[in-house]
């Protein structure tokens, strides 16, 4: 089937962190509910080639795509809202664009010309966007431009999008500008001036927005929308209000009530019947997420707990699983860097140790593993979390200074060691075992029971692994290897017996959980959490 290849470009104004990604993903969800095929692109106007080496404190979680690209966390929103698997090409950075142009220049592709931002950089940007349309044959390509208009970094991108609109034609491209409408308590009113200014800034690049989505703390009224329409030169019905809601999953429903889908369908001629959408599945998701009782409390013992965005996919996966099981999950963020208050852990219904890099916080994570084993509290370890489970298990079974060579190269028992193919690599960016690999499950294990399948596919992002030299010894002491690579060489999942729920996986299941399809391991973990309800 040939897709319609229409484009929706989403820009942001006034301030950052207003949920541009969620807003764009929600437009996508609405269009999907009309039966349209979508793909999404996030433009990040920074020079890093990908997100892999960025500190989670600056940019939040690194989201790993199926094909192994380390990308911006917004791709996670797109995968969850659109229910699609995106490829690494869905994340375009300034670094990728320039690298590609400079590589072409070195090869002689532009012989004779002076290589410039216009046309060479802008052509490259357009090429990358169109390539996604061709490759996916999507009806709509949703493109979110990171940052806010007026940033120096985003200028070449806006220029490329402006050109693309001219080339593809007015009926095939629309611009959506997401702004913030603040409420001034002292004046007792909402203020539209920041929206007017940022729209003016956008128009100075030659782009007139077709729709303005106003984020606000509370709902804004029609006269205010009329004012924005008037001053920003958009149709009144294209001024959409998106006030704060308690759950991000409600946003598509809020925007649908504002007739976003209908407007988009007319504007870029999507050829579907205006009222033919079916958002019932999404409504059910939102309903099941609203459940307030019973409450379970999961403690996440991690290094970046001050910024929840660092573990955003884990947080969402827990919510999906809780909705599936029929409970409300509360998360207690516990810093692994401070000495952990063991008394506090006693109040938790279960513990999760997420992935991470570097030694900071390791001893706190190991303490949490010991606590789980000694107190029979369900424990779920992901990547580094799984490695910590193996280390502490080994220590408790006589391998006293067992460790990972990531943290101690001198240990007598390097139960976690660098993977062979990683040893030769010196670069830090994009050189881990990344992306989807098959995992074979062993029968009569918790993992097998959770998945109900023999072979599953999960996403990875690591350099270290369970050291096969210790596999037999650990198995003799009771560690169960319940998942491996199909050739049995790499350990993917470990568990122990005689414990309510103790499972660690080397991969990141959180990247595959969807609101409508909670991840089997998260569901199994959540059920164990409920069974352990205090
Ligand atoms: N630092 C560990 C490794 O490289 C774990 C990585 C992770 O948790 N994503 O193997």
Short mmCIF file of C-alpha atoms and ligand atoms in Angstrom, two decimals:
data_model
loop_
_atom_site.label_atom_id
_atom_site.label_comp_id
_atom_site.label_asym_id
_atom_site.label_seq_id
_atom_site.Cartn_x
_atom_site.Cartn_y
_atom_site.Cartn_z
CA UNK A 1 0.00 0.00 0.00
CA UNK A 2 1.27 3.44 -0.86
CA UNK A 3 0.99 5.95 1.98
CA UNK A 4 -0.41 9.43 1.54
CA UNK A 5 2.90 11.00 2.70
CA UNK A 6 1.42 14.06 4.35
CA UNK A 7 3.52 15.97 6.85
CA UNK A 8 2.69 17.57 10.19
CA UNK A 9 5.45 19.71 11.65
CA UNK A 10 5.24 20.55 15.34
CA UNK A 11 7.19 23.48 16.74
CA UNK A 12 7.23 24.90 20.25
CA UNK A 13 7.24 28.36 21.72
CA UNK A 14 7.36 30.41 24.93
CA UNK A 15 9.00 27.86 27.22
CA UNK A 16 10.40 24.35 27.06
CA UNK A 17 8.98 21.40 29.01
CA UNK A 18 5.37 22.12 28.06
CA UNK A 19 4.90 18.60 26.76
CA UNK A 20 5.41 19.21 23.06
CA UNK A 21 6.27 15.54 22.58
CA UNK A 22 3.10 14.36 24.31
CA UNK A 23 1.04 16.90 22.37
CA UNK A 24 2.50 15.76 19.05
CA UNK A 25 2.11 12.10 20.01
CA UNK A 26 -1.52 12.79 20.93
CA UNK A 27 -2.24 14.26 17.50
CA UNK A 28 -0.73 11.05 16.19
CA UNK A 29 -2.92 8.88 18.41
CA UNK A 30 -6.04 10.69 17.19
CA UNK A 31 -5.08 10.20 13.55
CA UNK A 32 -4.30 6.53 14.20
CA UNK A 33 -7.83 6.16 15.55
CA UNK A 34 -9.06 7.04 12.03
CA UNK A 35 -7.17 4.02 10.74
CA UNK A 36 -4.33 6.08 9.27
CA UNK A 37 -0.73 4.82 9.27
CA UNK A 38 1.75 7.10 10.97
CA UNK A 39 5.40 7.46 11.65
CA UNK A 40 7.18 10.04 13.76
CA UNK A 41 10.45 11.94 13.69
CA UNK A 42 12.02 13.88 16.54
CA UNK A 43 14.49 16.56 15.51
CA UNK A 44 17.07 17.34 18.18
CA UNK A 45 19.05 20.41 17.19
CA UNK A 46 22.18 19.52 19.16
CA UNK A 47 25.56 18.46 17.82
CA UNK A 48 25.68 15.08 19.51
CA UNK A 49 25.24 12.40 16.87
CA UNK A 50 22.79 10.56 19.12
CA UNK A 51 21.58 10.67 22.73
CA UNK A 52 23.84 7.83 23.86
CA UNK A 53 26.46 9.88 25.65
CA UNK A 54 24.10 12.46 27.16
CA UNK A 55 23.71 12.64 30.91
CA UNK A 56 20.18 11.56 31.91
CA UNK A 57 20.06 14.58 34.20
CA UNK A 58 20.16 16.84 31.15
CA UNK A 59 17.94 15.01 28.72
CA UNK A 60 16.24 12.26 30.68
CA UNK A 61 16.21 8.66 29.62
CA UNK A 62 18.00 7.38 26.53
CA UNK A 63 15.36 5.49 24.57
CA UNK A 64 16.67 2.53 22.57
CA UNK A 65 14.94 1.65 19.31
CA UNK A 66 14.58 -1.85 17.99
CA UNK A 67 17.40 -1.31 15.51
CA UNK A 68 19.69 -0.21 18.32
CA UNK A 69 19.77 3.58 18.11
CA UNK A 70 20.15 5.54 21.34
CA UNK A 71 17.55 8.26 20.99
CA UNK A 72 15.60 11.01 22.68
CA UNK A 73 12.94 9.96 25.18
CA UNK A 74 10.20 11.48 23.01
CA UNK A 75 10.55 8.47 20.73
CA UNK A 76 9.27 6.46 23.67
CA UNK A 77 6.14 8.61 23.78
CA UNK A 78 5.66 8.11 20.05
CA UNK A 79 6.05 4.34 20.29
CA UNK A 80 3.62 4.18 23.21
CA UNK A 81 1.01 6.56 21.78
CA UNK A 82 1.16 5.47 18.16
CA UNK A 83 1.79 1.81 18.96
CA UNK A 84 4.52 1.55 16.32
CA UNK A 85 8.16 0.48 16.38
CA UNK A 86 10.30 3.35 15.19
CA UNK A 87 13.78 3.06 13.76
CA UNK A 88 16.84 5.09 14.67
CA UNK A 89 16.20 7.24 11.61
CA UNK A 90 13.30 8.71 13.56
CA UNK A 91 15.74 10.79 15.56
CA UNK A 92 17.46 13.46 13.46
CA UNK A 93 20.16 15.49 15.21
CA UNK A 94 22.27 18.38 13.97
CA UNK A 95 25.22 16.01 14.49
CA UNK A 96 23.80 13.43 12.07
CA UNK A 97 22.96 16.05 9.44
CA UNK A 98 26.36 17.70 9.51
CA UNK A 99 28.25 14.41 9.69
CA UNK A 100 26.43 13.16 6.63
CA UNK A 101 27.06 16.38 4.68
CA UNK A 102 30.73 16.50 5.68
CA UNK A 103 31.19 12.82 4.74
CA UNK A 104 29.68 13.55 1.33
CA UNK A 105 31.95 16.56 0.91
CA UNK A 106 35.01 14.36 1.69
CA UNK A 107 33.86 11.79 -0.86
CA UNK A 108 33.67 14.51 -3.46
CA UNK A 109 29.90 14.46 -3.88
CA UNK A 110 29.77 18.25 -4.12
CA UNK A 111 32.92 18.71 -6.21
CA UNK A 112 33.24 22.30 -7.30
CA UNK A 113 30.66 23.78 -4.96
CA UNK A 114 31.01 25.71 -1.79
CA UNK A 115 29.17 23.59 0.78
CA UNK A 116 26.68 25.73 2.68
CA UNK A 117 23.85 25.58 5.19
CA UNK A 118 21.45 26.51 2.41
CA UNK A 119 21.13 24.41 0.28
CA UNK A 120 23.33 21.53 1.46
CA UNK A 121 22.33 21.23 5.11
CA UNK A 122 18.69 22.03 4.41
CA UNK A 123 18.64 19.53 1.50
CA UNK A 124 20.06 16.86 3.78
CA UNK A 125 17.36 17.55 6.39
CA UNK A 126 14.63 17.33 3.76
CA UNK A 127 16.19 14.14 2.40
CA UNK A 128 16.20 12.53 5.86
CA UNK A 129 12.55 13.41 6.43
CA UNK A 130 11.39 12.24 3.00
CA UNK A 131 13.36 9.04 3.36
CA UNK A 132 11.20 8.16 6.38
CA UNK A 133 8.04 8.78 4.35
CA UNK A 134 9.35 6.51 1.57
CA UNK A 135 10.60 3.80 3.85
CA UNK A 136 7.53 3.54 6.04
CA UNK A 137 4.92 4.41 3.41
CA UNK A 138 3.09 6.19 6.20
CA UNK A 139 0.03 8.33 5.52
CA UNK A 140 1.29 10.96 7.91
CA UNK A 141 4.83 11.77 8.99
CA UNK A 142 4.73 13.62 12.29
CA UNK A 143 7.84 15.71 12.82
CA UNK A 144 8.57 17.39 16.14
CA UNK A 145 11.24 20.07 16.23
CA UNK A 146 13.00 20.06 19.61
CA UNK A 147 13.69 23.30 21.45
CA UNK A 148 11.73 26.53 21.09
CA UNK A 149 11.46 28.79 18.05
CA UNK A 150 14.06 31.50 18.11
CA UNK A 151 16.86 29.12 19.16
CA UNK A 152 19.87 29.57 16.88
CA UNK A 153 20.25 25.79 16.68
CA UNK A 154 16.85 25.14 15.16
CA UNK A 155 17.04 27.69 12.34
CA UNK A 156 18.34 25.40 9.58
CA UNK A 157 15.64 22.89 10.47
CA UNK A 158 12.84 25.47 10.31
CA UNK A 159 14.20 26.70 7.00
CA UNK A 160 14.22 23.13 5.65
CA UNK A 161 10.63 22.59 6.79
CA UNK A 162 9.56 25.86 5.19
CA UNK A 163 11.09 24.71 1.90
CA UNK A 164 9.49 21.32 2.26
CA UNK A 165 6.07 22.90 2.56
CA UNK A 166 6.59 24.75 -0.70
CA UNK A 167 7.87 21.67 -2.45
CA UNK A 168 5.21 19.26 -1.19
CA UNK A 169 2.38 21.79 -1.46
CA UNK A 170 0.03 23.47 0.97
CA UNK A 171 -2.44 20.56 0.96
CA UNK A 172 0.18 18.09 2.07
CA UNK A 173 1.94 19.92 4.90
CA UNK A 174 0.75 21.64 8.03
CA UNK A 175 2.46 23.41 10.91
CA UNK A 176 1.31 23.11 14.49
CA UNK A 177 2.75 25.51 17.03
CA UNK A 178 2.58 24.52 20.71
CA UNK A 179 2.73 27.45 23.13
CA UNK A 180 2.11 28.25 26.75
CA UNK A 181 -0.60 30.59 28.02
CA UNK A 182 0.31 31.63 31.57
CA UNK A 183 -2.20 32.62 34.21
CA UNK A 184 -1.12 35.70 36.16
CA UNK A 185 -2.49 35.42 39.65
CA UNK A 186 -1.90 39.10 40.48
CA UNK A 187 -3.84 40.22 37.40
CA UNK A 188 -6.35 37.38 37.73
CA UNK A 189 -6.15 36.56 34.02
CA UNK A 190 -4.51 34.51 31.32
CA UNK A 191 -1.95 36.26 29.15
CA UNK A 192 -1.74 35.68 25.40
CA UNK A 193 1.23 37.94 24.70
CA UNK A 194 3.90 35.19 24.98
CA UNK A 195 1.93 33.15 22.42
CA UNK A 196 1.66 36.19 20.14
CA UNK A 197 5.41 36.80 20.42
CA UNK A 198 6.47 33.25 19.78
CA UNK A 199 4.12 33.01 16.79
CA UNK A 200 5.64 36.23 15.48
CA UNK A 201 9.07 34.66 15.92
CA UNK A 202 7.93 31.62 13.96
CA UNK A 203 6.46 33.79 11.21
CA UNK A 204 9.76 35.62 10.89
CA UNK A 205 11.19 32.33 9.55
CA UNK A 206 8.53 32.33 6.84
CA UNK A 207 6.32 29.78 8.57
CA UNK A 208 2.69 30.57 9.37
CA UNK A 209 1.25 28.08 11.82
CA UNK A 210 -1.99 26.40 10.76
CA UNK A 211 -2.88 25.41 14.29
CA UNK A 212 -1.90 26.73 17.70
CA UNK A 213 -2.10 24.43 20.66
CA UNK A 214 -2.21 26.41 23.88
CA UNK A 215 -0.95 24.60 26.92
CA UNK A 216 -2.22 26.11 30.15
CA UNK A 217 -2.59 25.27 33.79
CA UNK A 218 -6.40 25.55 33.63
CA UNK A 219 -8.87 25.62 30.75
CA UNK A 220 -9.01 28.89 28.80
CA UNK A 221 -12.27 30.31 27.43
CA UNK A 222 -13.51 31.01 23.91
CA UNK A 223 -12.94 34.81 23.85
CA UNK A 224 -9.31 34.19 24.71
CA UNK A 225 -9.01 31.65 21.92
CA UNK A 226 -10.60 34.17 19.54
CA UNK A 227 -8.01 36.72 20.59
CA UNK A 228 -5.16 34.29 19.89
CA UNK A 229 -6.72 33.40 16.52
CA UNK A 230 -6.97 37.05 15.64
CA UNK A 231 -3.47 38.11 16.66
CA UNK A 232 -1.72 35.00 15.42
CA UNK A 233 -3.61 34.74 12.13
CA UNK A 234 -5.03 31.25 12.47
CA UNK A 235 -8.64 30.10 12.16
CA UNK A 236 -10.54 30.22 15.50
CA UNK A 237 -11.29 26.49 15.29
CA UNK A 238 -7.56 25.88 14.93
CA UNK A 239 -6.80 27.37 18.34
CA UNK A 240 -6.77 24.35 20.60
CA UNK A 241 -6.58 24.43 24.36
CA UNK A 242 -4.76 21.67 26.14
CA UNK A 243 -4.88 22.33 29.88
CA UNK A 244 -2.96 20.23 32.44
CA UNK A 245 -4.49 16.82 33.07
CA UNK A 246 -3.66 14.22 35.67
CA UNK A 247 -2.44 11.60 33.20
CA UNK A 248 -0.57 12.08 29.92
CA UNK A 249 -2.80 9.40 28.39
CA UNK A 250 -5.79 11.73 28.71
CA UNK A 251 -4.27 14.27 26.31
CA UNK A 252 -5.51 12.61 23.08
CA UNK A 253 -9.05 12.60 24.52
CA UNK A 254 -8.83 16.26 25.54
CA UNK A 255 -7.55 17.21 22.10
CA UNK A 256 -10.18 15.10 20.38
CA UNK A 257 -12.87 17.06 22.23
CA UNK A 258 -11.30 20.19 20.74
CA UNK A 259 -11.79 18.62 17.27
CA UNK A 260 -8.09 18.43 16.46
CA UNK A 261 -8.53 15.38 14.24
CA UNK A 262 -11.33 16.94 12.21
CA UNK A 263 -9.31 20.05 11.53
CA UNK A 264 -6.19 18.14 10.50
CA UNK A 265 -8.17 15.84 8.21
CA UNK A 266 -9.65 18.79 6.34
CA UNK A 267 -6.51 20.86 6.31
CA UNK A 268 -4.19 18.27 4.76
CA UNK A 269 -6.92 16.34 2.96
CA UNK A 270 -6.48 12.99 4.62
CA UNK A 271 -9.51 11.60 2.82
CA UNK A 272 -11.18 9.94 5.79
CA UNK A 273 -14.65 10.55 7.15
CA UNK A 274 -14.49 13.20 9.92
CA UNK A 275 -16.41 11.18 12.47
CA UNK A 276 -14.96 7.80 11.64
CA UNK A 277 -12.46 7.68 14.48
CA UNK A 278 -12.56 4.99 17.13
CA UNK A 279 -10.90 6.03 20.36
CA UNK A 280 -12.66 3.41 22.47
CA UNK A 281 -9.52 1.37 23.14
CA UNK A 282 -7.76 4.51 24.27
CA UNK A 283 -10.71 5.49 26.47
CA UNK A 284 -10.52 2.07 28.11
CA UNK A 285 -6.81 2.57 28.75
CA UNK A 286 -7.45 5.94 30.38
CA UNK A 287 -10.23 4.43 32.52
CA UNK A 288 -8.10 1.54 33.70
CA UNK A 289 -5.27 3.95 34.57
CA UNK A 290 -7.65 5.96 36.75
CA UNK A 291 -8.06 3.21 39.30
CA UNK A 292 -7.18 4.59 42.75
CA UNK A 293 -7.47 1.44 44.89
CA UNK A 294 -5.85 -0.83 45.85
CA UNK A 295 -2.54 1.03 45.93
CA UNK A 296 0.81 -0.71 45.72
CA UNK A 297 4.14 0.92 46.41
CA UNK A 298 7.18 0.08 44.30
CA UNK A 299 10.57 1.45 45.34
CA UNK A 300 12.93 2.34 42.50
CA UNK A 301 16.50 2.29 43.76
CA UNK A 302 18.51 4.28 41.24
CA UNK A 303 21.12 6.92 40.65
CA UNK A 304 19.12 9.55 38.83
CA UNK A 305 16.00 9.53 40.97
CA UNK A 306 15.79 13.32 41.31
CA UNK A 307 14.73 13.50 37.68
CA UNK A 308 11.90 11.09 37.01
CA UNK A 309 12.39 11.53 33.27
CA UNK A 310 15.58 9.48 33.63
CA UNK A 311 13.42 6.40 34.14
CA UNK A 312 10.39 7.46 32.14
CA UNK A 313 9.83 4.18 30.25
CA UNK A 314 10.11 2.19 33.49
CA UNK A 315 7.62 4.50 35.18
CA UNK A 316 5.18 4.15 32.28
CA UNK A 317 5.66 0.36 32.11
CA UNK A 318 4.79 0.11 35.81
CA UNK A 319 1.65 2.15 35.17
CA UNK A 320 0.67 -0.07 32.23
CA UNK A 321 1.20 -3.21 34.30
CA UNK A 322 -0.70 -1.77 37.28
CA UNK A 323 -3.65 -0.92 35.04
CA UNK A 324 -3.51 -4.43 33.58
CA UNK A 325 -3.55 -6.03 37.03
CA UNK A 326 -6.19 -3.56 38.30
CA UNK A 327 -4.24 -1.59 40.91
CA UNK A 328 -2.77 1.88 41.30
CA UNK A 329 1.02 2.03 41.50
CA UNK A 330 2.87 4.58 43.59
CA UNK A 331 6.57 4.93 43.10
CA UNK A 332 8.96 5.65 45.92
CA UNK A 333 12.14 7.06 44.36
CA UNK A 334 15.09 5.95 46.47
CA UNK A 335 18.55 7.33 45.84
CA UNK A 336 21.13 4.54 45.70
CA UNK A 337 23.85 7.09 46.38
CA UNK A 338 22.87 7.85 49.95
CA UNK A 339 23.02 5.11 52.51
CA UNK A 340 19.65 3.42 52.18
CA UNK A 341 17.31 3.45 55.13
CA UNK A 342 16.46 -0.25 55.41
CA UNK A 343 13.46 0.49 57.60
CA UNK A 344 11.99 2.45 54.71
CA UNK A 345 12.43 -0.51 52.36
CA UNK A 346 10.26 -2.57 54.70
CA UNK A 347 7.23 -0.45 53.80
CA UNK A 348 7.59 -1.19 50.10
CA UNK A 349 5.53 -3.82 48.35
CA UNK A 350 8.37 -4.48 45.90
CA UNK A 351 11.65 -3.07 44.63
CA UNK A 352 12.97 -2.34 41.14
CA UNK A 353 16.61 -1.63 40.33
CA UNK A 354 16.97 0.03 36.93
CA UNK A 355 19.91 0.15 34.53
CA UNK A 356 22.85 2.48 34.84
CA UNK A 357 26.53 3.08 34.31
CA UNK A 358 29.42 3.79 36.65
CA UNK A 359 30.18 2.96 40.25
CA UNK A 360 28.19 5.63 42.02
CA UNK A 361 25.25 4.08 43.85
CA UNK A 362 26.38 0.47 43.41
CA UNK A 363 26.69 -0.35 47.10
CA UNK A 364 23.18 1.01 47.74
CA UNK A 365 21.84 -1.22 44.96
CA UNK A 366 23.65 -4.25 46.37
CA UNK A 367 22.16 -3.47 49.81
CA UNK A 368 18.71 -3.41 48.23
CA UNK A 369 19.31 -6.83 46.62
CA UNK A 370 20.40 -8.31 49.95
CA UNK A 371 17.38 -6.79 51.61
CA UNK A 372 15.07 -8.37 49.05
CA UNK A 373 16.63 -11.80 49.48
CA UNK A 374 16.62 -11.66 53.28
CA UNK A 375 13.11 -10.19 53.58
CA UNK A 376 11.37 -11.95 50.70
CA UNK A 377 10.40 -8.73 48.95
CA UNK A 378 9.82 -9.00 45.18
CA UNK A 379 12.78 -7.60 43.26
CA UNK A 380 13.04 -6.77 39.58
CA UNK A 381 16.49 -5.89 38.21
CA UNK A 382 16.97 -4.39 34.78
CA UNK A 383 20.39 -4.49 33.08
CA UNK A 384 22.71 -3.04 35.75
CA UNK A 385 20.00 -4.03 38.24
CA UNK A 386 20.28 -7.65 37.08
CA UNK A 387 24.07 -7.48 37.29
CA UNK A 388 23.79 -6.25 40.91
CA UNK A 389 21.48 -9.19 41.68
CA UNK A 390 24.09 -11.62 40.38
CA UNK A 391 26.91 -9.91 42.30
CA UNK A 392 25.06 -9.90 45.62
CA UNK A 393 23.79 -13.45 45.12
CA UNK A 394 27.39 -14.57 44.55
CA UNK A 395 28.60 -12.74 47.65
CA UNK A 396 25.87 -14.27 49.80
CA UNK A 397 26.97 -17.68 48.55
CA UNK A 398 30.59 -17.49 49.51
CA UNK A 399 32.18 -15.57 46.61
CA UNK A 400 33.11 -12.79 49.03
CA UNK A 401 34.42 -9.97 46.88
CA UNK A 402 32.42 -10.89 43.77
CA UNK A 403 31.98 -7.88 41.53
CA UNK A 404 31.64 -6.58 38.01
CA UNK A 405 34.86 -5.64 36.30
CA UNK A 406 33.10 -2.37 35.40
CA UNK A 407 33.72 -1.40 39.03
CA UNK A 408 36.59 -3.58 40.22
CA UNK A 409 39.06 -5.10 37.82
CA UNK A 410 41.00 -6.76 40.65
CA UNK A 411 38.13 -8.85 42.08
CA UNK A 412 38.78 -12.58 42.67
CA UNK A 413 35.30 -13.34 41.33
CA UNK A 414 34.48 -11.22 38.27
CA UNK A 415 30.94 -12.62 37.98
CA UNK A 416 30.04 -9.79 35.62
CA UNK A 417 32.62 -9.07 32.95
CA UNK A 418 32.94 -7.16 29.73
CA UNK A 419 31.55 -8.96 26.71
CA UNK A 420 34.31 -10.28 24.42
CA UNK A 421 33.33 -8.18 21.41
CA UNK A 422 33.31 -5.05 23.58
CA UNK A 423 36.90 -5.44 24.76
CA UNK A 424 38.43 -4.17 21.52
CA UNK A 425 36.24 -1.07 21.33
CA UNK A 426 37.60 2.23 22.58
CA UNK A 427 34.92 4.71 21.46
CA UNK A 428 32.14 5.56 23.89
CA UNK A 429 29.31 6.46 21.50
CA UNK A 430 27.02 3.78 20.05
CA UNK A 431 29.42 0.91 20.71
CA UNK A 432 27.49 -1.23 23.14
CA UNK A 433 25.40 -4.29 22.45
CA UNK A 434 22.43 -2.28 21.28
CA UNK A 435 18.94 -3.00 20.06
CA UNK A 436 16.82 -6.10 19.67
CA UNK A 437 18.12 -9.63 20.10
CA UNK A 438 16.27 -12.90 20.54
CA UNK A 439 16.08 -14.51 23.93
CA UNK A 440 15.29 -18.19 24.44
CA UNK A 441 13.26 -19.02 27.54
CA UNK A 442 13.61 -22.07 29.73
CA UNK A 443 10.46 -23.97 30.63
CA UNK A 444 9.14 -24.07 34.19
CA UNK A 445 10.60 -20.69 35.08
CA UNK A 446 8.91 -17.44 36.09
CA UNK A 447 10.10 -15.85 32.86
CA UNK A 448 8.53 -18.58 30.73
CA UNK A 449 5.34 -18.41 32.71
CA UNK A 450 5.18 -14.64 32.27
CA UNK A 451 5.76 -14.61 28.52
CA UNK A 452 4.09 -17.95 27.68
CA UNK A 453 6.50 -18.17 24.76
CA UNK A 454 9.69 -19.99 23.82
CA UNK A 455 11.44 -17.17 22.04
CA UNK A 456 11.10 -13.45 22.66
CA UNK A 457 12.80 -10.36 21.31
CA UNK A 458 14.02 -7.61 23.63
CA UNK A 459 16.11 -4.44 23.39
CA UNK A 460 19.60 -4.14 24.87
CA UNK A 461 22.09 -1.46 25.87
CA UNK A 462 25.10 -2.84 27.70
CA UNK A 463 28.80 -3.70 27.58
CA UNK A 464 28.98 -6.18 30.45
CA UNK A 465 27.35 -9.56 30.98
CA UNK A 466 27.22 -12.54 33.31
CA UNK A 467 30.65 -14.16 33.07
CA UNK A 468 30.23 -17.71 31.73
CA UNK A 469 33.22 -18.86 33.80
CA UNK A 470 30.97 -18.55 36.85
CA UNK A 471 27.70 -19.69 35.33
CA UNK A 472 27.90 -23.29 36.49
CA UNK A 473 29.06 -22.37 39.98
CA UNK A 474 26.24 -19.85 40.37
CA UNK A 475 23.69 -22.32 39.04
CA UNK A 476 24.88 -24.89 41.57
CA UNK A 477 24.21 -22.35 44.29
CA UNK A 478 20.65 -21.91 43.09
CA UNK A 479 20.73 -19.18 40.48
CA UNK A 480 18.37 -20.10 37.65
CA UNK A 481 19.29 -19.00 34.18
CA UNK A 482 15.84 -18.74 32.65
CA UNK A 483 16.68 -16.84 29.47
CA UNK A 484 19.70 -16.95 27.16
CA UNK A 485 20.67 -15.93 23.64
CA UNK A 486 19.44 -18.62 21.21
CA UNK A 487 22.99 -20.11 21.05
CA UNK A 488 22.89 -20.33 24.86
CA UNK A 489 26.02 -18.17 25.08
CA UNK A 490 24.76 -14.98 26.71
CA UNK A 491 22.74 -15.00 29.91
CA UNK A 492 19.66 -12.85 29.47
CA UNK A 493 17.45 -13.60 32.52
CA UNK A 494 18.21 -14.90 36.00
CA UNK A 495 15.89 -15.85 38.85
CA UNK A 496 16.06 -17.67 42.17
CA UNK A 497 13.75 -20.23 43.78
CA UNK A 498 12.26 -20.00 47.26
CA UNK A 499 11.58 -16.33 46.92
CA UNK A 500 8.27 -14.62 46.10
CA UNK A 501 9.65 -12.98 42.94
CA UNK A 502 13.31 -12.33 42.14
CA UNK A 503 14.08 -11.80 38.49
CA UNK A 504 16.75 -9.84 36.65
CA UNK A 505 17.06 -9.32 32.92
CA UNK A 506 20.03 -8.08 30.95
CA UNK A 507 17.73 -6.37 28.44
CA UNK A 508 15.37 -3.42 28.86
CA UNK A 509 11.77 -4.65 28.73
CA UNK A 510 10.53 -1.13 29.53
CA UNK A 511 11.11 -0.06 25.91
CA UNK A 512 8.46 -2.47 24.65
CA UNK A 513 5.62 -1.90 27.09
CA UNK A 514 2.56 -0.19 25.65
CA UNK A 515 -0.48 1.18 27.45
CA UNK A 516 -2.66 -1.30 25.56
CA UNK A 517 -0.12 -4.15 25.90
CA UNK A 518 1.57 -4.12 29.29
CA UNK A 519 4.88 -5.99 29.20
CA UNK A 520 4.62 -9.61 30.45
CA UNK A 521 7.52 -9.32 32.91
CA UNK A 522 6.18 -6.06 34.32
CA UNK A 523 2.74 -7.69 34.65
CA UNK A 524 4.22 -10.68 36.46
CA UNK A 525 6.22 -8.34 38.73
CA UNK A 526 3.14 -6.24 39.43
CA UNK A 527 1.12 -9.33 40.31
CA UNK A 528 3.86 -10.35 42.78
CA UNK A 529 3.77 -6.81 44.18
CA UNK A 530 0.02 -7.11 44.71
CA UNK A 531 0.44 -10.51 46.35
CA UNK A 532 2.91 -8.91 48.74
CA UNK A 533 0.59 -6.00 49.54
CA UNK A 534 1.26 -4.70 53.05
N1 LIG B 1 26.81 -0.63 32.93
C1 LIG B 1 26.29 -1.89 32.60
C2 LIG B 1 26.83 -2.42 31.28
O1 LIG B 1 27.34 -1.70 30.48
C3 LIG B 1 24.77 -1.86 32.55
C4 LIG B 1 24.21 -0.99 31.48
C5 LIG B 1 22.75 -0.68 31.66
O2 LIG B 1 22.22 -0.84 32.74
N2 LIG B 1 22.10 -0.17 30.63
O3 LIG B 1 26.71 -3.59 31.00
#
